[in-house]
């Protein structure tokens, strides 16, 4: 019998530039445009066709092009510059903002839990703003030197890629990813053994492998259940972000919450703060209670108070429908064997997340669970904090909404990720090479008046031109896919006006985000859009969950 096997031959990276392999394995490159330029200079076409994924890029690039780069003087100059920046960054632990500001800090790490992380489009473990914020959170923590670790799930199919069909409807495409194309390595313990955790789930063991992602100086750990020792249906738990039915959702949230705490322990960490970014990870509080009851002899009530002292919760969703709830029967099914471990009666356990609807229906709310098990809770803007206090006022009956213990911390962005390289260089020229480290200094921004308006406008127009070109190429590819005529393809060149005021709306498309709000006064909108002297154009971007037809 003949056997056929697949052999993958990868090029050998020349010793002179071997450091690009280490670069490819740390997400630091995603916010350093010089590092990105390094890969692009080896093979520009391949770099972009691989979605700027350096792991895939280094597997597919021609050996000749690697050899040429290694002998190119300009490439080597850039290579040395980037590798020095990377080395200095990774070894700067004693000179970071955190060490300067909190030099006496000797407590445990901050453990940050989130269902999704948007670090880069080549690593599709995110669906929208929650993940993008989480990704920026890790990058900023790395820059500031904050002792943070992060926990999430590793999805075999990530989140879907969307395409619009010829009738304008969104179509969802799920890819089965090859993990060898991702910047991940198996997490290992002090003995060098790969780390696995197991969870009691419906009378059997659920196993998860722990993977590590380096995000600058921060480690992100992702749990994966696609293992031979699991039942087929359990291997699907980490198949898709926000995929499957309500039982799949509760399994995913048990995995990240309970399994995540177990992973943190096996990794050898002892966090002083446990941060839940949205209610998906709220079950972590239950596992921490179990630890204190079973391993340290506390009562259920004592353990709750101890857990609250170290838990922080961030809520993002301003409408009830966006917060996960489970039926009481489902909680009974999955936690019937768990609450006895806490020394709790069934009703006392349920009361931690109990939500009573006007219909007299009782549900178990992950947001309420997170609120009740956290010493500090916050919304993501001043207004959202106000909305959240009103929305969750019923959790604290008898007090005014102003007194509800939900504060706010306004969302921020990681500047190096979002600011175009042209603008980064522009600001270096006029604000100083160290301007990025002084963005909270009012004196820095007084220098903004030194920037010539004409130069700033010129750069702005260049970037707008690139955006319009990108949009045209995307629409042209879409029309080619639909088999449209030559005339229809040529029409694409008329889309977009470089002189028009451009308003962008880029969101995950859910009805509560109100993408259609701008159409509430059509006559006024017509006047704005059709003014020949002051042209205005709108750009909408985003995608809806496959099950969200209105979105």
Short mmCIF file of C-alpha atoms in Angstrom, two decimals, residues 101-533:
data_model
loop_
_atom_site.label_atom_id
_atom_site.label_comp_id
_atom_site.label_asym_id
_atom_site.label_seq_id
_atom_site.Cartn_x
_atom_site.Cartn_y
_atom_site.Cartn_z
CA UNK A 101 5.34 55.57 39.76
CA UNK A 102 4.92 52.47 41.94
CA UNK A 103 8.50 51.59 42.83
CA UNK A 104 7.49 49.85 46.08
CA UNK A 105 4.81 47.64 44.50
CA UNK A 106 5.42 44.03 45.51
CA UNK A 107 1.94 42.52 45.20
CA UNK A 108 0.76 39.98 42.65
CA UNK A 109 -0.07 40.59 39.03
CA UNK A 110 -3.28 41.92 37.49
CA UNK A 111 -5.13 39.05 35.79
CA UNK A 112 -7.26 40.38 32.92
CA UNK A 113 -10.02 38.16 31.50
CA UNK A 114 -11.80 38.75 28.19
CA UNK A 115 -13.55 36.56 25.60
CA UNK A 116 -11.82 38.28 22.68
CA UNK A 117 -8.59 40.11 21.89
CA UNK A 118 -8.10 42.31 18.84
CA UNK A 119 -4.33 42.48 18.54
CA UNK A 120 -4.08 42.42 14.74
CA UNK A 121 -6.19 41.31 11.79
CA UNK A 122 -3.78 38.41 11.14
CA UNK A 123 -4.79 36.93 14.52
CA UNK A 124 -8.62 36.93 14.30
CA UNK A 125 -9.61 36.25 17.90
CA UNK A 126 -12.02 39.21 18.09
CA UNK A 127 -15.33 40.42 16.69
CA UNK A 128 -15.65 44.10 17.57
CA UNK A 129 -14.94 46.93 19.94
CA UNK A 130 -14.68 44.78 23.07
CA UNK A 131 -11.81 42.81 21.56
CA UNK A 132 -10.11 45.85 20.04
CA UNK A 133 -10.24 47.60 23.41
CA UNK A 134 -8.81 44.48 25.10
CA UNK A 135 -5.99 44.34 22.56
CA UNK A 136 -5.16 48.00 23.13
CA UNK A 137 -5.33 47.39 26.89
CA UNK A 138 -2.60 44.73 26.67
CA UNK A 139 -0.39 46.85 24.42
CA UNK A 140 -0.72 49.87 26.70
CA UNK A 141 -0.02 47.74 29.78
CA UNK A 142 3.13 46.51 28.04
CA UNK A 143 4.26 50.05 27.20
CA UNK A 144 3.62 51.25 30.76
CA UNK A 145 5.28 48.22 32.35
CA UNK A 146 2.15 47.20 34.25
CA UNK A 147 2.50 43.64 35.65
CA UNK A 148 -0.50 42.25 33.80
CA UNK A 149 -1.31 38.81 32.45
CA UNK A 150 -4.32 38.11 30.25
CA UNK A 151 -6.62 35.11 29.85
CA UNK A 152 -8.87 34.22 26.92
CA UNK A 153 -9.86 31.43 24.54
CA UNK A 154 -8.12 30.24 21.37
CA UNK A 155 -10.73 29.78 18.64
CA UNK A 156 -10.06 27.22 15.91
CA UNK A 157 -12.22 29.19 13.45
CA UNK A 158 -11.81 32.62 15.01
CA UNK A 159 -14.59 34.98 14.03
CA UNK A 160 -16.15 34.91 10.58
CA UNK A 161 -15.01 36.79 7.50
CA UNK A 162 -17.90 38.62 5.85
CA UNK A 163 -18.65 39.22 2.20
CA UNK A 164 -21.56 40.99 0.57
CA UNK A 165 -23.40 39.01 -2.08
CA UNK A 166 -24.78 40.51 -5.29
CA UNK A 167 -28.00 41.46 -3.48
CA UNK A 168 -26.14 43.30 -0.73
CA UNK A 169 -26.66 40.69 2.00
CA UNK A 170 -23.82 39.77 4.33
CA UNK A 171 -22.48 36.24 3.96
CA UNK A 172 -20.41 34.60 6.70
CA UNK A 173 -17.30 32.56 5.96
CA UNK A 174 -15.56 30.57 8.69
CA UNK A 175 -11.99 29.42 8.13
CA UNK A 176 -10.38 26.47 9.91
CA UNK A 177 -7.12 28.04 10.99
CA UNK A 178 -3.74 26.37 11.19
CA UNK A 179 -2.34 27.30 14.59
CA UNK A 180 1.19 27.09 13.20
CA UNK A 181 0.36 30.34 11.37
CA UNK A 182 -0.25 32.13 14.67
CA UNK A 183 2.29 33.67 17.10
CA UNK A 184 1.47 31.12 19.79
CA UNK A 185 3.51 28.57 21.72
CA UNK A 186 2.41 25.99 24.30
CA UNK A 187 2.56 27.47 27.80
CA UNK A 188 4.94 25.51 30.04
CA UNK A 189 5.47 25.14 33.77
CA UNK A 190 8.79 25.46 35.62
CA UNK A 191 9.63 21.85 34.72
CA UNK A 192 9.21 22.55 31.02
CA UNK A 193 6.00 20.53 30.73
CA UNK A 194 3.09 21.82 28.66
CA UNK A 195 0.22 23.11 30.78
CA UNK A 196 -3.27 21.62 30.67
CA UNK A 197 -6.23 22.30 32.93
CA UNK A 198 -9.31 20.20 33.54
CA UNK A 199 -12.82 21.18 34.62
CA UNK A 200 -15.70 19.07 35.91
CA UNK A 201 -18.43 19.46 33.31
CA UNK A 202 -21.68 17.45 33.34
CA UNK A 203 -20.15 14.48 35.13
CA UNK A 204 -17.00 14.28 33.04
CA UNK A 205 -13.68 16.05 32.68
CA UNK A 206 -13.19 18.82 30.15
CA UNK A 207 -9.53 19.32 29.24
CA UNK A 208 -7.97 22.49 27.86
CA UNK A 209 -4.47 23.21 26.62
CA UNK A 210 -2.94 26.57 27.52
CA UNK A 211 -1.19 28.57 24.79
CA UNK A 212 0.95 31.67 25.21
CA UNK A 213 1.04 34.85 23.10
CA UNK A 214 3.73 37.46 23.71
CA UNK A 215 2.32 40.98 23.52
CA UNK A 216 5.42 43.06 24.12
CA UNK A 217 6.17 42.55 27.82
CA UNK A 218 2.69 41.15 28.56
CA UNK A 219 1.76 37.47 28.33
CA UNK A 220 -1.64 36.47 26.97
CA UNK A 221 -2.76 32.91 27.71
CA UNK A 222 -5.45 31.25 25.60
CA UNK A 223 -7.34 28.03 26.40
CA UNK A 224 -8.02 25.43 23.70
CA UNK A 225 -10.38 22.42 24.02
CA UNK A 226 -9.78 20.97 20.54
CA UNK A 227 -7.97 17.99 22.07
CA UNK A 228 -8.16 14.24 21.42
CA UNK A 229 -8.97 13.50 25.08
CA UNK A 230 -12.21 15.52 24.88
CA UNK A 231 -15.56 14.33 23.56
CA UNK A 232 -16.31 15.58 20.00
CA UNK A 233 -18.92 18.08 21.22
CA UNK A 234 -16.50 19.44 23.83
CA UNK A 235 -13.77 19.94 21.24
CA UNK A 236 -16.16 22.43 19.62
CA UNK A 237 -16.26 24.70 22.69
CA UNK A 238 -13.32 26.73 21.38
CA UNK A 239 -14.32 26.37 17.75
CA UNK A 240 -15.88 29.78 17.15
CA UNK A 241 -16.08 33.11 18.96
CA UNK A 242 -19.72 33.71 19.96
CA UNK A 243 -20.82 30.68 17.95
CA UNK A 244 -23.36 27.97 18.70
CA UNK A 245 -26.40 27.97 20.96
CA UNK A 246 -26.95 29.07 24.56
CA UNK A 247 -25.39 25.85 25.91
CA UNK A 248 -22.26 26.50 23.89
CA UNK A 249 -22.16 30.00 25.37
CA UNK A 250 -22.35 28.79 28.98
CA UNK A 251 -19.66 26.17 28.28
CA UNK A 252 -17.36 28.86 26.86
CA UNK A 253 -17.98 31.08 29.87
CA UNK A 254 -17.36 28.22 32.31
CA UNK A 255 -14.11 27.53 30.47
CA UNK A 256 -12.79 31.09 30.56
CA UNK A 257 -13.99 31.75 34.11
CA UNK A 258 -13.30 28.52 35.98
CA UNK A 259 -10.70 27.13 33.58
CA UNK A 260 -9.00 30.52 33.40
CA UNK A 261 -8.47 30.64 37.17
CA UNK A 262 -7.07 27.10 37.10
CA UNK A 263 -4.69 28.12 34.30
CA UNK A 264 -3.48 31.15 36.27
CA UNK A 265 -2.70 28.87 39.22
CA UNK A 266 -0.87 26.29 37.09
CA UNK A 267 1.18 29.04 35.49
CA UNK A 268 2.40 29.97 38.96
CA UNK A 269 0.79 33.40 39.27
CA UNK A 270 -0.89 34.78 42.39
CA UNK A 271 -2.75 37.90 41.16
CA UNK A 272 -3.71 40.71 43.50
CA UNK A 273 -6.38 41.95 41.06
CA UNK A 274 -8.77 39.93 38.87
CA UNK A 275 -10.27 42.09 36.13
CA UNK A 276 -13.35 40.90 34.24
CA UNK A 277 -13.70 42.75 30.95
CA UNK A 278 -17.46 42.22 30.44
CA UNK A 279 -19.59 39.65 32.22
CA UNK A 280 -18.51 36.64 30.13
CA UNK A 281 -15.75 35.81 32.62
CA UNK A 282 -17.82 36.29 35.80
CA UNK A 283 -17.66 32.59 36.72
CA UNK A 284 -14.06 33.27 37.75
CA UNK A 285 -15.50 34.68 40.98
CA UNK A 286 -17.18 31.36 41.73
CA UNK A 287 -13.94 29.41 41.25
CA UNK A 288 -12.11 31.82 43.53
CA UNK A 289 -14.81 31.31 46.17
CA UNK A 290 -14.40 27.54 45.80
CA UNK A 291 -10.64 27.86 46.37
CA UNK A 292 -11.13 29.84 49.56
CA UNK A 293 -13.81 27.51 50.92
CA UNK A 294 -12.21 24.16 50.05
CA UNK A 295 -8.52 25.02 50.33
CA UNK A 296 -8.48 27.73 53.02
CA UNK A 297 -11.47 26.88 55.18
CA UNK A 298 -13.49 30.09 54.74
CA UNK A 299 -17.27 30.10 54.87
CA UNK A 300 -19.28 30.94 51.75
CA UNK A 301 -20.02 34.45 53.06
CA UNK A 302 -16.41 35.09 54.11
CA UNK A 303 -15.13 33.90 50.74
CA UNK A 304 -17.50 36.25 48.89
CA UNK A 305 -16.11 39.25 50.79
CA UNK A 306 -12.52 38.18 50.19
CA UNK A 307 -13.15 37.65 46.47
CA UNK A 308 -14.91 41.01 46.09
CA UNK A 309 -11.87 42.79 47.52
CA UNK A 310 -9.70 41.65 44.60
CA UNK A 311 -12.21 41.68 41.73
CA UNK A 312 -12.74 44.50 39.23
CA UNK A 313 -15.51 44.52 36.62
CA UNK A 314 -15.89 46.60 33.46
CA UNK A 315 -19.31 46.66 31.80
CA UNK A 316 -19.58 47.80 28.19
CA UNK A 317 -23.13 47.16 27.01
CA UNK A 318 -25.72 49.91 27.63
CA UNK A 319 -28.82 47.83 26.89
CA UNK A 320 -30.22 44.78 28.73
CA UNK A 321 -30.29 42.63 25.57
CA UNK A 322 -26.51 42.79 25.26
CA UNK A 323 -25.87 41.18 28.65
CA UNK A 324 -25.71 37.38 28.90
CA UNK A 325 -28.42 35.63 30.91
CA UNK A 326 -29.07 31.91 31.41
CA UNK A 327 -32.19 30.07 32.47
CA UNK A 328 -32.28 28.75 36.02
CA UNK A 329 -32.69 25.23 34.64
CA UNK A 330 -29.44 25.65 32.69
CA UNK A 331 -27.63 26.86 35.81
CA UNK A 332 -29.02 23.86 37.71
CA UNK A 333 -27.75 21.58 34.95
CA UNK A 334 -24.20 22.95 34.87
CA UNK A 335 -23.71 24.01 38.51
CA UNK A 336 -25.78 21.49 40.46
CA UNK A 337 -22.57 19.72 41.50
CA UNK A 338 -20.66 22.98 42.00
CA UNK A 339 -22.47 25.01 44.65
CA UNK A 340 -22.08 22.29 47.33
CA UNK A 341 -18.31 22.82 46.93
CA UNK A 342 -18.89 26.42 48.02
CA UNK A 343 -20.78 25.43 51.13
CA UNK A 344 -23.78 27.25 49.67
CA UNK A 345 -27.46 26.43 49.50
CA UNK A 346 -28.94 26.43 46.00
CA UNK A 347 -30.92 29.64 46.51
CA UNK A 348 -27.97 31.50 48.04
CA UNK A 349 -25.91 30.49 45.02
CA UNK A 350 -28.61 31.58 42.56
CA UNK A 351 -29.06 34.90 44.34
CA UNK A 352 -25.56 35.89 43.24
CA UNK A 353 -26.82 36.35 39.68
CA UNK A 354 -30.60 36.33 40.01
CA UNK A 355 -32.52 38.68 37.74
CA UNK A 356 -36.30 38.90 38.02
CA UNK A 357 -38.07 40.06 34.88
CA UNK A 358 -41.43 41.88 34.85
CA UNK A 359 -42.97 38.70 33.49
CA UNK A 360 -42.00 37.11 36.84
CA UNK A 361 -39.47 34.99 34.93
CA UNK A 362 -36.24 34.37 36.82
CA UNK A 363 -32.90 34.29 35.01
CA UNK A 364 -29.24 34.13 35.96
CA UNK A 365 -27.40 37.27 34.81
CA UNK A 366 -23.66 37.24 34.24
CA UNK A 367 -23.51 41.02 34.67
CA UNK A 368 -25.28 40.86 38.04
CA UNK A 369 -22.93 38.05 39.10
CA UNK A 370 -19.94 40.19 38.14
CA UNK A 371 -21.34 43.26 39.92
CA UNK A 372 -22.06 41.32 43.12
CA UNK A 373 -18.62 39.69 43.16
CA UNK A 374 -16.59 42.85 42.43
CA UNK A 375 -15.31 45.49 44.81
CA UNK A 376 -15.07 47.97 41.94
CA UNK A 377 -17.18 48.26 38.80
CA UNK A 378 -17.01 50.76 35.97
CA UNK A 379 -18.59 51.79 32.70
CA UNK A 380 -16.50 53.01 29.79
CA UNK A 381 -17.39 56.71 29.67
CA UNK A 382 -18.97 59.31 31.94
CA UNK A 383 -22.33 59.01 30.19
CA UNK A 384 -22.12 55.22 30.09
CA UNK A 385 -21.43 55.23 33.82
CA UNK A 386 -24.67 57.17 34.35
CA UNK A 387 -26.61 54.83 32.06
CA UNK A 388 -25.17 51.78 33.82
CA UNK A 389 -26.11 53.06 37.27
CA UNK A 390 -29.72 53.43 36.12
CA UNK A 391 -29.71 50.14 34.22
CA UNK A 392 -28.46 48.15 37.23
CA UNK A 393 -30.09 50.19 40.00
CA UNK A 394 -32.36 47.22 40.82
CA UNK A 395 -29.33 45.21 41.98
CA UNK A 396 -29.13 47.64 44.92
CA UNK A 397 -32.80 48.15 45.86
CA UNK A 398 -33.58 51.07 48.11
CA UNK A 399 -30.79 53.40 46.98
CA UNK A 400 -30.81 56.19 44.41
CA UNK A 401 -29.15 55.56 41.05
CA UNK A 402 -26.53 58.21 41.86
CA UNK A 403 -25.37 56.01 44.73
CA UNK A 404 -25.10 52.79 42.70
CA UNK A 405 -21.41 51.72 42.96
CA UNK A 406 -20.61 51.81 39.24
CA UNK A 407 -18.00 54.41 38.32
CA UNK A 408 -16.49 55.07 34.91
CA UNK A 409 -13.12 54.92 33.17
CA UNK A 410 -13.23 56.40 29.68
CA UNK A 411 -12.04 54.08 26.94
CA UNK A 412 -8.70 54.96 25.43
CA UNK A 413 -6.69 53.79 22.45
CA UNK A 414 -3.13 52.59 21.98
CA UNK A 415 -1.67 55.45 19.98
CA UNK A 416 1.12 53.55 18.21
CA UNK A 417 -1.46 51.08 16.88
CA UNK A 418 -3.89 53.64 15.53
CA UNK A 419 -1.78 56.61 14.47
CA UNK A 420 -0.59 56.36 10.89
CA UNK A 421 3.21 56.14 10.52
CA UNK A 422 3.21 59.33 8.42
CA UNK A 423 1.61 61.23 11.31
CA UNK A 424 3.94 59.60 13.83
CA UNK A 425 6.94 60.93 11.91
CA UNK A 426 5.20 64.27 11.42
CA UNK A 427 4.70 64.71 15.17
CA UNK A 428 8.27 63.62 15.88
CA UNK A 429 9.47 66.44 13.65
CA UNK A 430 7.43 69.16 15.34
CA UNK A 431 6.82 67.86 18.89
CA UNK A 432 10.11 66.05 19.52
CA UNK A 433 11.22 62.44 19.17
CA UNK A 434 9.95 61.58 22.66
CA UNK A 435 6.47 63.08 22.20
CA UNK A 436 4.77 59.69 22.55
CA UNK A 437 5.96 59.36 26.15
CA UNK A 438 4.56 62.81 27.02
CA UNK A 439 1.05 62.64 25.62
CA UNK A 440 -0.45 63.47 29.03
CA UNK A 441 1.72 66.58 29.39
CA UNK A 442 -0.25 69.78 28.57
CA UNK A 443 2.97 71.61 27.71
CA UNK A 444 3.61 69.18 24.87
CA UNK A 445 0.38 70.13 23.14
CA UNK A 446 1.20 73.83 23.32
CA UNK A 447 3.75 73.04 20.60
CA UNK A 448 0.92 72.05 18.27
CA UNK A 449 0.71 75.69 17.16
CA UNK A 450 4.23 75.36 15.75
CA UNK A 451 2.99 72.95 13.09
CA UNK A 452 2.35 74.75 9.78
CA UNK A 453 -1.30 74.33 8.82
CA UNK A 454 -0.34 73.67 5.21
CA UNK A 455 1.95 70.78 6.17
CA UNK A 456 -0.63 69.16 8.43
CA UNK A 457 -3.30 69.52 5.75
CA UNK A 458 -1.00 68.05 3.11
CA UNK A 459 -0.38 64.95 5.25
CA UNK A 460 -4.09 64.67 6.02
CA UNK A 461 -4.94 64.76 2.32
CA UNK A 462 -2.34 62.10 1.52
CA UNK A 463 -3.93 59.76 4.06
CA UNK A 464 -7.43 60.48 2.77
CA UNK A 465 -6.25 59.64 -0.74
CA UNK A 466 -4.90 56.29 0.51
CA UNK A 467 -8.22 55.57 2.24
CA UNK A 468 -10.24 56.27 -0.90
CA UNK A 469 -7.87 54.12 -2.95
CA UNK A 470 -8.32 51.27 -0.47
CA UNK A 471 -12.11 51.59 -0.64
CA UNK A 472 -12.07 51.59 -4.44
CA UNK A 473 -9.90 48.47 -4.55
CA UNK A 474 -12.20 46.69 -2.08
CA UNK A 475 -15.33 47.56 -4.06
CA UNK A 476 -13.65 46.62 -7.34
CA UNK A 477 -12.71 43.19 -5.92
CA UNK A 478 -16.30 42.74 -4.75
CA UNK A 479 -17.72 43.62 -8.18
CA UNK A 480 -15.26 41.32 -9.92
CA UNK A 481 -16.40 38.53 -7.62
CA UNK A 482 -20.00 39.22 -8.62
CA UNK A 483 -19.12 39.14 -12.33
CA UNK A 484 -20.17 42.73 -13.02
CA UNK A 485 -19.60 44.49 -16.34
CA UNK A 486 -16.60 46.53 -17.44
CA UNK A 487 -18.71 49.69 -17.16
CA UNK A 488 -19.66 48.84 -13.58
CA UNK A 489 -16.01 48.22 -12.73
CA UNK A 490 -15.01 51.57 -14.23
CA UNK A 491 -17.66 53.32 -12.12
CA UNK A 492 -15.63 52.40 -9.06
CA UNK A 493 -13.01 54.99 -10.03
CA UNK A 494 -15.61 57.71 -9.38
CA UNK A 495 -16.31 56.56 -5.82
CA UNK A 496 -14.91 58.86 -3.16
CA UNK A 497 -13.97 62.52 -3.28
CA UNK A 498 -10.57 63.56 -1.94
CA UNK A 499 -11.86 67.10 -1.33
CA UNK A 500 -14.98 66.11 0.62
CA UNK A 501 -15.39 66.18 4.38
CA UNK A 502 -15.40 62.47 5.21
CA UNK A 503 -17.45 61.08 8.10
CA UNK A 504 -16.79 57.47 9.06
CA UNK A 505 -18.98 55.07 11.02
CA UNK A 506 -17.06 51.87 11.77
CA UNK A 507 -18.86 49.63 14.25
CA UNK A 508 -20.02 46.11 14.85
CA UNK A 509 -23.47 46.30 13.29
CA UNK A 510 -26.05 45.77 16.01
CA UNK A 511 -29.31 47.72 16.06
CA UNK A 512 -28.56 49.38 19.40
CA UNK A 513 -25.45 51.03 17.90
CA UNK A 514 -27.89 53.05 15.72
CA UNK A 515 -25.97 53.21 12.45
CA UNK A 516 -29.12 54.62 10.83
CA UNK A 517 -29.44 57.54 13.25
CA UNK A 518 -27.98 59.91 10.66
CA UNK A 519 -30.99 59.19 8.40
CA UNK A 520 -33.53 60.38 11.00
CA UNK A 521 -33.82 63.76 9.23
CA UNK A 522 -33.52 62.90 5.54
CA UNK A 523 -34.19 66.40 4.19
CA UNK A 524 -31.47 67.94 6.32
CA UNK A 525 -29.09 65.13 5.35
CA UNK A 526 -29.78 65.70 1.64
CA UNK A 527 -28.85 69.38 1.99
CA UNK A 528 -25.60 68.47 3.72
CA UNK A 529 -24.57 65.75 1.27
CA UNK A 530 -25.56 67.64 -1.87
CA UNK A 531 -23.95 71.00 -1.12
CA UNK A 532 -21.54 71.54 -4.06
CA UNK A 533 -19.51 74.15 -2.16
#
